[in-house]
Short mmCIF file of C-alpha atoms in Angstrom, two decimals:
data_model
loop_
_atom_site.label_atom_id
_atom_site.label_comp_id
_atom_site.label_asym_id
_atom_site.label_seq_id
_atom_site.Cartn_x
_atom_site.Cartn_y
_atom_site.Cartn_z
CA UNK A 1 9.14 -13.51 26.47
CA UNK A 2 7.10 -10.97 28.56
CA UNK A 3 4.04 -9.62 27.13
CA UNK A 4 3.97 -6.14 25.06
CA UNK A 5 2.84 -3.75 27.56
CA UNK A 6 0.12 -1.10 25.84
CA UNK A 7 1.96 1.79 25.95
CA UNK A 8 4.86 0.40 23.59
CA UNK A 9 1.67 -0.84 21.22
CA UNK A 10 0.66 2.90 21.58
CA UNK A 11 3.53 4.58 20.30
CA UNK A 12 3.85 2.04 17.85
CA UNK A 13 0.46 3.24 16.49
CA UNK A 14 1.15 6.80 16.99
CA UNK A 15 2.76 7.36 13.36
CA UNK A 16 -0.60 5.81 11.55
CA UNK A 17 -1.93 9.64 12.26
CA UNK A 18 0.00 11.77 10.57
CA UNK A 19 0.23 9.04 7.51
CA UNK A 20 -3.76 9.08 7.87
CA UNK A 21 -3.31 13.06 7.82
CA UNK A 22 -1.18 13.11 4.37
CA UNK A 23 -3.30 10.72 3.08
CA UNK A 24 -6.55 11.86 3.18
CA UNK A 25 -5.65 15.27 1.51
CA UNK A 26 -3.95 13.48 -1.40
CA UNK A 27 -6.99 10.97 -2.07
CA UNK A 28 -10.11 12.93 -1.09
CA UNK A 29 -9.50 16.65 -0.97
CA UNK A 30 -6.72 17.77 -3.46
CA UNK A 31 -8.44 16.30 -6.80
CA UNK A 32 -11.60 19.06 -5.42
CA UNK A 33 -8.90 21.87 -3.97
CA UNK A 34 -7.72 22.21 -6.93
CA UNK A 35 -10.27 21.63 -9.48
CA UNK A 36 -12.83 23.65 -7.72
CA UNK A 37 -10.69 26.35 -5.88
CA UNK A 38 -7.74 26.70 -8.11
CA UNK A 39 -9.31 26.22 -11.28
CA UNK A 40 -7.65 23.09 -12.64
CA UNK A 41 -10.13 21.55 -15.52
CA UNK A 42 -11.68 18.56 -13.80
CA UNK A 43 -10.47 16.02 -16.53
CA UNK A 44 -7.04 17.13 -16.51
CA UNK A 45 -7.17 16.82 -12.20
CA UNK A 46 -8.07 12.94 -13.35
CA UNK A 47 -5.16 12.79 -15.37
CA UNK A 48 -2.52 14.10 -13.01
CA UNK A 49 -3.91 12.28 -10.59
CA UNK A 50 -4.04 9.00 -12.54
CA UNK A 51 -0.87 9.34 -14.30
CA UNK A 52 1.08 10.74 -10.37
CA UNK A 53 -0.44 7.60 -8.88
CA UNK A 54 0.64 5.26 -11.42
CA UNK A 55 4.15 6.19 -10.95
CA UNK A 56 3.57 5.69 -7.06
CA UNK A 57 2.67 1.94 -7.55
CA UNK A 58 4.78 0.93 -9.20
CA UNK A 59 7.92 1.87 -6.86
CA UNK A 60 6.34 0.16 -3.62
CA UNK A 61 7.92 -3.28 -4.73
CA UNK A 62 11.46 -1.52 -5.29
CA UNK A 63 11.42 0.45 -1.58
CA UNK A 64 9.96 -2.83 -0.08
CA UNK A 65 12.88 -4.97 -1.57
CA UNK A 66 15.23 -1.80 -0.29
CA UNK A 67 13.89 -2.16 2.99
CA UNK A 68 14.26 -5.78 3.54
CA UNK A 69 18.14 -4.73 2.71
CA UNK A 70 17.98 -1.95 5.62
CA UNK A 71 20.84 -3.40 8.19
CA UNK A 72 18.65 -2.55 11.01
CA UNK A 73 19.55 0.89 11.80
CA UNK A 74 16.49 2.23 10.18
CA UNK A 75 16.23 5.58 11.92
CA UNK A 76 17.55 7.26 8.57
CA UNK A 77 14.98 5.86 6.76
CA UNK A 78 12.67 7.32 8.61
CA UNK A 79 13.58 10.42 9.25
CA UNK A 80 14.19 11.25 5.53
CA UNK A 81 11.05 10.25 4.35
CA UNK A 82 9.39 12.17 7.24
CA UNK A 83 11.35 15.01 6.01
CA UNK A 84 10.39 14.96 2.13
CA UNK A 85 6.66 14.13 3.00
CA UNK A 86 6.43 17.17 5.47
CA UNK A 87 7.58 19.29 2.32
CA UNK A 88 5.37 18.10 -0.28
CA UNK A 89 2.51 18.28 1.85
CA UNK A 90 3.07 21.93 2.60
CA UNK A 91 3.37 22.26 -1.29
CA UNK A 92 0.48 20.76 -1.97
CA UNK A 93 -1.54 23.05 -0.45
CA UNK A 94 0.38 26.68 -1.38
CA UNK A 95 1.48 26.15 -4.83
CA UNK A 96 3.80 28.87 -5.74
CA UNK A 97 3.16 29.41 -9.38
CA UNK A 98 0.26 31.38 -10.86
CA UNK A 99 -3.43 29.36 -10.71
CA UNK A 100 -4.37 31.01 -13.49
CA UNK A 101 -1.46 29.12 -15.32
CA UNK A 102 -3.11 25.42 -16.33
CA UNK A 103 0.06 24.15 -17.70
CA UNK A 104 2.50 25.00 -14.43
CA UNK A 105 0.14 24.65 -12.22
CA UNK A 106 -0.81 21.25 -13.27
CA UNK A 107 2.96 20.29 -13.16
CA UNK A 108 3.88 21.55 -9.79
CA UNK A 109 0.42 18.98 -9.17
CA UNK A 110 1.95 16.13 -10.38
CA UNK A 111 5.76 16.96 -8.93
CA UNK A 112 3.98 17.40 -5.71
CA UNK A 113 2.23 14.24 -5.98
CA UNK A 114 5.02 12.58 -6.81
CA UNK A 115 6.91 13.47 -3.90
CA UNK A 116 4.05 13.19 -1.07
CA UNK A 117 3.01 9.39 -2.41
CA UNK A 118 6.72 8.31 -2.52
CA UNK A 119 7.71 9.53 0.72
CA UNK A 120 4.41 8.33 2.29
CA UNK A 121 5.06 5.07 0.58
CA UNK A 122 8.63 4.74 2.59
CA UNK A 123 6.98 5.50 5.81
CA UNK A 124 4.18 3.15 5.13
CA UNK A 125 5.90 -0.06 4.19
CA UNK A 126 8.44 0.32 6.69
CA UNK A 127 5.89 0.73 9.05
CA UNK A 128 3.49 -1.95 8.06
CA UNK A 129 6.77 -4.26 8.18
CA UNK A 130 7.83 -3.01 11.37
CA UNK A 131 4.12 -3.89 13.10
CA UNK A 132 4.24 -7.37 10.79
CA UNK A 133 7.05 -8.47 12.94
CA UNK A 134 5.96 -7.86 16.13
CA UNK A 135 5.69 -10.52 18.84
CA UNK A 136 3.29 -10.17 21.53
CA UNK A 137 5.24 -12.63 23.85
CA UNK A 138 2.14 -15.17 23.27
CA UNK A 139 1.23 -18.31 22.11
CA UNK A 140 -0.76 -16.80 19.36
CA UNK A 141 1.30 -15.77 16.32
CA UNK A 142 -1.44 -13.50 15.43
CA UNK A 143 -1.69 -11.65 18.56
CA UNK A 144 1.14 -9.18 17.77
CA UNK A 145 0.19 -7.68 14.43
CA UNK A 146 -3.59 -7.95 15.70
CA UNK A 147 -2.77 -5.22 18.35
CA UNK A 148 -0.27 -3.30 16.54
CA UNK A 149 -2.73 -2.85 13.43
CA UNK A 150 -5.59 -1.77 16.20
CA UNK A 151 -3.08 0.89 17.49
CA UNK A 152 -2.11 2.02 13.94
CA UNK A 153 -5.63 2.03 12.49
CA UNK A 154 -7.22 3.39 15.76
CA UNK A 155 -4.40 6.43 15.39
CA UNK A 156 -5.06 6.86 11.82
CA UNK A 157 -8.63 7.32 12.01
CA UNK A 158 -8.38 9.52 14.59
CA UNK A 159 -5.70 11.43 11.79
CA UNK A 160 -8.94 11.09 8.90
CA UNK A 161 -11.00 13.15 11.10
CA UNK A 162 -8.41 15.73 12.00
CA UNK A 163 -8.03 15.98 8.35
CA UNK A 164 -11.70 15.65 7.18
CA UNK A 165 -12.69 18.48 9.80
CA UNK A 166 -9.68 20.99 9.60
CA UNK A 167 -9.02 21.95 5.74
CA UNK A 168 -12.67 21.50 5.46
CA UNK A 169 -13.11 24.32 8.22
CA UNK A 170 -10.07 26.54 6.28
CA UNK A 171 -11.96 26.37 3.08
CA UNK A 172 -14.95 28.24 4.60
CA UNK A 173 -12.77 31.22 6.24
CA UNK A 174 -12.03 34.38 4.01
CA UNK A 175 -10.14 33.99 1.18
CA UNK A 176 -7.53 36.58 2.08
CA UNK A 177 -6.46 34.41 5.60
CA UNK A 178 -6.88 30.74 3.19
CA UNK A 179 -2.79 30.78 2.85
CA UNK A 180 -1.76 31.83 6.29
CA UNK A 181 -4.28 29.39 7.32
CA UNK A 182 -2.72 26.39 5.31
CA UNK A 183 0.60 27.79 6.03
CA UNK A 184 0.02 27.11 10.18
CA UNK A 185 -1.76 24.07 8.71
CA UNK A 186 0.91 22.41 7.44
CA UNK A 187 3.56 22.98 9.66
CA UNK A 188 1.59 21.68 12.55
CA UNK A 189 1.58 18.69 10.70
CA UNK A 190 4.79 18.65 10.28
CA UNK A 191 5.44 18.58 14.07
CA UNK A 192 3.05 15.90 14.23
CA UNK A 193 5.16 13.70 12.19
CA UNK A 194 8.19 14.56 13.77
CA UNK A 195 7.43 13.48 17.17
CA UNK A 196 5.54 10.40 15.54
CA UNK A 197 8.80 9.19 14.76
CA UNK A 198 10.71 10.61 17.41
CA UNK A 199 8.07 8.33 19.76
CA UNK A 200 8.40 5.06 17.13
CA UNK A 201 11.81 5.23 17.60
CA UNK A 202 12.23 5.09 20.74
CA UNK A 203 9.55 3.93 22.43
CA UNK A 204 8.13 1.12 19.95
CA UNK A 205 8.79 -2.47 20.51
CA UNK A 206 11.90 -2.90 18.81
CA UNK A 207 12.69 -3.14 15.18
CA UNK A 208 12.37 -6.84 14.23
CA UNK A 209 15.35 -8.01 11.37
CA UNK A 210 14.45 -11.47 9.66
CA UNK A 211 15.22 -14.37 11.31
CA UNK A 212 16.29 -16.56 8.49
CA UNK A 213 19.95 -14.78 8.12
CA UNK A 214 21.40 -11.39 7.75
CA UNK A 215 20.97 -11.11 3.80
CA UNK A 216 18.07 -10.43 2.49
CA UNK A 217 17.07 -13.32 -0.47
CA UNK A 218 17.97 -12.39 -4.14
CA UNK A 219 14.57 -10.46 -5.38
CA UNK A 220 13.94 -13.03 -7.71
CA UNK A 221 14.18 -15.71 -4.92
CA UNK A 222 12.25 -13.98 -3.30
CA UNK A 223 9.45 -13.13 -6.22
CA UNK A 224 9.44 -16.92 -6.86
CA UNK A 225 8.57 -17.56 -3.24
CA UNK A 226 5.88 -15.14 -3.77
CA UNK A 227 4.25 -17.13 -6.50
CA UNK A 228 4.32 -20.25 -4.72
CA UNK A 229 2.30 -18.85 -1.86
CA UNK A 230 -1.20 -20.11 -2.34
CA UNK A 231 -2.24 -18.22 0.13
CA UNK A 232 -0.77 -14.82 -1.02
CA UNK A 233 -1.59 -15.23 -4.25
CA UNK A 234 -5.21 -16.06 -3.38
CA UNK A 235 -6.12 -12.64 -1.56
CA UNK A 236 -4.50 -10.78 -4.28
CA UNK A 237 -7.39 -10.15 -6.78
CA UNK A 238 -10.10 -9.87 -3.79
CA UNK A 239 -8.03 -7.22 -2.29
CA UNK A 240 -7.25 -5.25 -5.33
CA UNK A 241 -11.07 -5.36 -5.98
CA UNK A 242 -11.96 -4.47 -2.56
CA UNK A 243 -9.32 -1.48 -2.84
CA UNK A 244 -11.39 0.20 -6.23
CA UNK A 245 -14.61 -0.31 -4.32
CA UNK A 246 -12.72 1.98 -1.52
CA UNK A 247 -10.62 4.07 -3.61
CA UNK A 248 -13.41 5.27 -5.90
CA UNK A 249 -16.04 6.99 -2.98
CA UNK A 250 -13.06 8.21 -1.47
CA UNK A 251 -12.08 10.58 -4.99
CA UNK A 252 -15.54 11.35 -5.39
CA UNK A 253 -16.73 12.25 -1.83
CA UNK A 254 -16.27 16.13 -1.58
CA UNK A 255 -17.86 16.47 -5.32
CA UNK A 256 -21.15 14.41 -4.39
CA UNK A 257 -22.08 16.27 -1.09
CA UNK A 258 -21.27 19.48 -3.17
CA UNK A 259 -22.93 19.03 -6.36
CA UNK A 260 -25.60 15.73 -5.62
CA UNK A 261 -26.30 16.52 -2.10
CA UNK A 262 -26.27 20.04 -2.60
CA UNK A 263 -24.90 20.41 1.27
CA UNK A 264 -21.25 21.61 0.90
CA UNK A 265 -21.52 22.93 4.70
CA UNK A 266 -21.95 19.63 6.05
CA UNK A 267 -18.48 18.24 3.88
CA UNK A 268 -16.30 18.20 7.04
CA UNK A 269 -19.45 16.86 8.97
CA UNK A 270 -19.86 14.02 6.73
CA UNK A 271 -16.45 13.23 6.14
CA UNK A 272 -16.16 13.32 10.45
CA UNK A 273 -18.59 11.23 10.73
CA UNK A 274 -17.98 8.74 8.60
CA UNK A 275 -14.44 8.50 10.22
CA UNK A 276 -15.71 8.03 13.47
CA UNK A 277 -17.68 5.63 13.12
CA UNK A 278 -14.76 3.60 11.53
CA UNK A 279 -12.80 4.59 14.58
CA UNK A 280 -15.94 3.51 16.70
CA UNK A 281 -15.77 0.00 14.72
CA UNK A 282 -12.53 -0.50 14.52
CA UNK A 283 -11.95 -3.06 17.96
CA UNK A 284 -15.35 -4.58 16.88
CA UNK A 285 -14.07 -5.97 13.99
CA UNK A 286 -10.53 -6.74 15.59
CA UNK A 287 -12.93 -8.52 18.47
CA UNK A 288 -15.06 -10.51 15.62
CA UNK A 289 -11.88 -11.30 14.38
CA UNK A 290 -10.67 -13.33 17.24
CA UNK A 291 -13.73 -14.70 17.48
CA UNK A 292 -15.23 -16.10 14.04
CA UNK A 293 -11.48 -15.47 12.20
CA UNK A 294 -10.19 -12.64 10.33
CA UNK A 295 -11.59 -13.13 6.62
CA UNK A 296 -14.71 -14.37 8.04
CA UNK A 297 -15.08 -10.93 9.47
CA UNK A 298 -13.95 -9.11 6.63
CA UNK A 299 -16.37 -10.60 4.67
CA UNK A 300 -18.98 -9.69 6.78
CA UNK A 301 -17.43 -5.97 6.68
CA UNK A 302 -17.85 -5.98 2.83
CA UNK A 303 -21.85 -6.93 3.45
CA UNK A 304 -22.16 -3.68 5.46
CA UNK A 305 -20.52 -1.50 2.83
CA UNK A 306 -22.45 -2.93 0.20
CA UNK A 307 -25.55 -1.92 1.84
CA UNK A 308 -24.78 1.19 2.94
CA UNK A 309 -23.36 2.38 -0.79
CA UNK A 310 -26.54 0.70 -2.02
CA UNK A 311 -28.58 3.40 -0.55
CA UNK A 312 -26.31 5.94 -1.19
CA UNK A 313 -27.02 5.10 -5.13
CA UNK A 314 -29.87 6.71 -4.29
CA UNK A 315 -29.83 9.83 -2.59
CA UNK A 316 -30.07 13.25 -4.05
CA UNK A 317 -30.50 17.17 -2.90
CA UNK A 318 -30.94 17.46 0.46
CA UNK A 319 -30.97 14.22 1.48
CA UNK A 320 -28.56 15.38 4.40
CA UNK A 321 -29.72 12.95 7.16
CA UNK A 322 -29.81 9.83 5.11
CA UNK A 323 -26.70 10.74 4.10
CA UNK A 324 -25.66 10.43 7.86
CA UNK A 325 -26.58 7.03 7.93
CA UNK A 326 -24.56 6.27 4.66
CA UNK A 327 -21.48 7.53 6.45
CA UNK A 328 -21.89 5.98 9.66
CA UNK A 329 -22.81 2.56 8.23
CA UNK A 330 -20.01 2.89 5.60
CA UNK A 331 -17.32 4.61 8.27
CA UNK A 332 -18.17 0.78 10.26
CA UNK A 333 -17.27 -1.01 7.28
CA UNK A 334 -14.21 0.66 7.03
CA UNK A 335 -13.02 -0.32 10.34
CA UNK A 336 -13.18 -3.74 8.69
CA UNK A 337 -11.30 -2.53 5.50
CA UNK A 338 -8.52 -0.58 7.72
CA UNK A 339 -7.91 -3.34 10.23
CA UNK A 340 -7.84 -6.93 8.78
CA UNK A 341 -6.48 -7.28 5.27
CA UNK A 342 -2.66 -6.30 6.96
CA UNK A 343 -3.27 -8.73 9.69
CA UNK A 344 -4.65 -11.81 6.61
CA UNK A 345 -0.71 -10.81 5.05
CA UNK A 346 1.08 -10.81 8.23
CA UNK A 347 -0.23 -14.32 9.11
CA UNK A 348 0.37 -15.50 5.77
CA UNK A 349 4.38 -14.11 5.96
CA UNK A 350 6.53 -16.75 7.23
CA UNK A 351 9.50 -15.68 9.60
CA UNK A 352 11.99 -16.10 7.18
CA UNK A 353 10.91 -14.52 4.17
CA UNK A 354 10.89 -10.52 3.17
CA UNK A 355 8.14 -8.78 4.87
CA UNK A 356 8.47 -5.81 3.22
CA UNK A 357 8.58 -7.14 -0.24
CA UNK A 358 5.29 -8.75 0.56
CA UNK A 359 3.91 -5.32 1.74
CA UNK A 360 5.57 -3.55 -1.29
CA UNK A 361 3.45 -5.83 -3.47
CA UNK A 362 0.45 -5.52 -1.45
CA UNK A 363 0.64 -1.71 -1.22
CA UNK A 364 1.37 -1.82 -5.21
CA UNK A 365 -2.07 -3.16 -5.63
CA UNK A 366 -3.79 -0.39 -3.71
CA UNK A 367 -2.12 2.35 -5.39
CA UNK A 368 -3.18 0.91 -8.16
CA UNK A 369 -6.49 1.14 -7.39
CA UNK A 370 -6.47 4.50 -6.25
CA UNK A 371 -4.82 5.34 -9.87
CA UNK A 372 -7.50 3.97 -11.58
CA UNK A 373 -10.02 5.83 -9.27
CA UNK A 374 -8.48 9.07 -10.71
CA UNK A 375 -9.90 8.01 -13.76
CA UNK A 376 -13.39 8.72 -12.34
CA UNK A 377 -12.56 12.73 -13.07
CA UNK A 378 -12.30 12.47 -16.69
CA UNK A 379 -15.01 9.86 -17.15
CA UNK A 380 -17.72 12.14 -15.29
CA UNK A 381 -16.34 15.27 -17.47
CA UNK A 382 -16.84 12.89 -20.49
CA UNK A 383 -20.98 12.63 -18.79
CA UNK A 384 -21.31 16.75 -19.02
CA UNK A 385 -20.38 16.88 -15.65
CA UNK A 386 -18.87 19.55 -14.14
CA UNK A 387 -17.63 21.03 -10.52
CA UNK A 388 -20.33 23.50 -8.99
CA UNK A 389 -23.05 22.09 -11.12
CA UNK A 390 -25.97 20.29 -9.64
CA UNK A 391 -25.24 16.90 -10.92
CA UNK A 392 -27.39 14.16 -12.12
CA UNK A 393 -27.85 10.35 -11.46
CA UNK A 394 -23.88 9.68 -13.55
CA UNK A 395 -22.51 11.19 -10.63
CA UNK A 396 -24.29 9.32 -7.99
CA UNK A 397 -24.06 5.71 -9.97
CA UNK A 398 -20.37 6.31 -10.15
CA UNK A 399 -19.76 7.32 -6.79
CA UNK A 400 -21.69 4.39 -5.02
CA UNK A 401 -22.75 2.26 -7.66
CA UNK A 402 -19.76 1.00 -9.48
CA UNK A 403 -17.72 0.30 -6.04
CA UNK A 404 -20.66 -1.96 -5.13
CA UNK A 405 -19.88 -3.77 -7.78
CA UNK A 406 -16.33 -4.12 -6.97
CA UNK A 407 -17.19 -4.96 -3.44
CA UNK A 408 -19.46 -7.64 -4.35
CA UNK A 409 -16.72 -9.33 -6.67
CA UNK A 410 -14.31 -9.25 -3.88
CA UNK A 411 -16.84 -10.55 -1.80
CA UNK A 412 -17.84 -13.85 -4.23
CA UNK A 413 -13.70 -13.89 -4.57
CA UNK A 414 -13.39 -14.33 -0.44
CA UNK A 415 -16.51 -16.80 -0.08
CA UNK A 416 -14.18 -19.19 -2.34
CA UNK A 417 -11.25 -19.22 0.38
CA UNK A 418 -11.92 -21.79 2.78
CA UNK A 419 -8.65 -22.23 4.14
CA UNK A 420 -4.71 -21.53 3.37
CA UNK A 421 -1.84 -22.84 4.22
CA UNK A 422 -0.81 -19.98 6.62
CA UNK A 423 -4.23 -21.45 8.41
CA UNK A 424 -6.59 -18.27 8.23
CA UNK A 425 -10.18 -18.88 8.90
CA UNK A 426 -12.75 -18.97 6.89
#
């Protein structure tokens, strides 16, 4: 088999920006949007949010098991849920019903939600399974998903800082051009993701069916081979862990530069930063992977987020360029976040099992996590925190503190893994 030429890896990765795009609204910027600029009560944003996401996770397994079913013509897959996912994106950000209305307005939150988090969730697994599959015409298994997750990650980071930069830039023009703005906003993401699939489609290394036959195992078969995968089953709780410790900063961000740093003209800064730097770390940490193994270099990942949220515990008004550091030596972390726990789950998938019901589970887990992170809202509001307030040391503990915690669980939880059966290094 000849080797996958770059270009085919490239428009592979292509579609990771616009998913990057939808999701960093959803996660980072909505749950502020719309408690601090349409009004929403700040517990009751942690609620939709918590309460939207929980519905998300638990679906993944069900579209995973669907799309182990797909008869390889998957093009209608993807095009529909490129279609829905351009809509509730665009509705996300205009709501048509009145702001000053808690009760619709949080509903047409939560339908929104709904809608953006499904459809995003049958691009994602589909995609993840798609680059899961891929064989770089080597005679290393893992070269294949290696590359196609450097594409894909590489493409969604570059996605993060479109999205960190531009809404952040929209919030600070008049208030009278803010929905023409979003308007031209969202339907040049729309195009985006369009031509991100038009480009998978056609140019990607092709769709990859199981090799094991041509119908898809019973879901319980395929549950039960699940649970007898030592391997699987031992990256589970380290990754769900490791997903809070992500998933918590990443609700929180816009309301600590605001309110603890004081410095909400450097948001889209920060944010950009941070991003870049994960961009700018992203192929050393695929390198290191080769190199020392992937969950040895994970592990060494979670060291360098540990720090840098460490001293981010600590920071309060004004504290603009140690903030800097925070993002850059967290957005190089990330890298390591982004990149390798796919590849551990690819290598672990045998060739004739489900991909996608593996992913469905995987993804379950860190929507999960990012439900529970919603939970963050009503939990600060419970500490006398609110929005537009200069906030005290509950903020900052919450924001930085707690996910250390989680990151140094899922840290102990990795150091315990020495090897699998699938073979990944230690």
């Amino acid at each position: 088999m000849n080797a996958i030429r770059p270009v085919a890896y490239a428009s592979y990765g292509l579609l990771g920006l616009p998913l990057a795009m939808a999701a960093l609204p959803v996660y980072v910027q909505i749950p502020a949007y719309y408690s601090g600029q349409l009004g929403l009560a700040l517990g009751l944003t942690g609620w939709v949010l918590f309460l939207a996401r929980l519905v998300d996770t638990f679906q993944d397994p069900l579209l995973g098991r669907w799309i182990d079913r797909l008869n390889g013509n998957i093009s209608t897959w993807f095009w529909g849920s490129a279609a829905v996912l351009a809509l509730a994106f665009l509705g996300l950000w205009l709501p048509p019903v009145p702001t000053t209305n808690t009760m619709y307005l949080s509903l047409w939150l939560a339908a929104m939600l709904i809608a953006a988090y499904t459809a995003h969730s049958m691009l994602n697994i589909a995609y993840l399974t798609w680059g899961a599959r891929i064989d770089a015409g080597s005679a290393s298994n893992e070269q294949g998903p290696l590359g196609a997750a450097a594409w894909r990650e590489g493409a969604g980071l570059l996605g993060v800082i479109l999205a960190s930069v531009i809404p952040s830039w929209l919030m600070s023009r008049p208030v009278a051009t803010m929905s023409r703005d979003l308007t031209g906003y969202s339907l040049a993401f729309a195009a985006i993701l369009l031509l991100a699939v038009l480009v998978l489609l056609k140019f990607a290394p092709a769709w990859q069916r199981a090799k094991a036959s041509a119908t898809a195992p019973s879901w319980h078969a395929t549950w039960a081979l699940m649970q007898a995968h030592q391997g699987f089953r031992q990256l589970l709780l380290p990754y769900f862990l490791n997903a809070i410790s992500v998933a918590i900063p990443s609700t929180l961000a816009l309301f600590f530069i605001n309110d603890r740093l004081q410095a909400p003209a450097y948001a889209g800064a920060f944010l950009a930063s941070y991003f870049i730097a994960a961009a700018i770390g992203l192929p050393l940490w695929v390198m290191a992977a080769k190199k020392i193994g992937v969950l040895c270099a994970w592990r060494w990942g979670m060291v360098l987020a540990i720090l840098a949220f460490c001293g981010a515990a600590t920071l309060g008004a004004g504290d603009i360029v140690a903030y800097f550091m925070v993002c850059i030596a967290a957005g190089l972390a990330l890298g390591a976040d982004l990149a390798l726990p796919p590849v551990l789950l690819a290598q672990l998938i045998r060739q004739d099992s489900s991909p996608a019901s593996y992913f469905g589970v995987w993804t379950l887990l860190g929507k999960l996590a990012l439900a529970l992170s919603g939970l963050a809202l009503p939990a600060l509001a419970a500490l006398d925190y609110q929005p537009g307030s200069p906030a005290g040391s509950a903020l900052a503990w919450v924001y930085a503190g707690v996910p250390c915690a989680f990151k140094l669980a899922a840290f102990w939880l990795l150091t315990r893994i020495k090897t699998d059966p699938a073979g990944v290094s230690s």
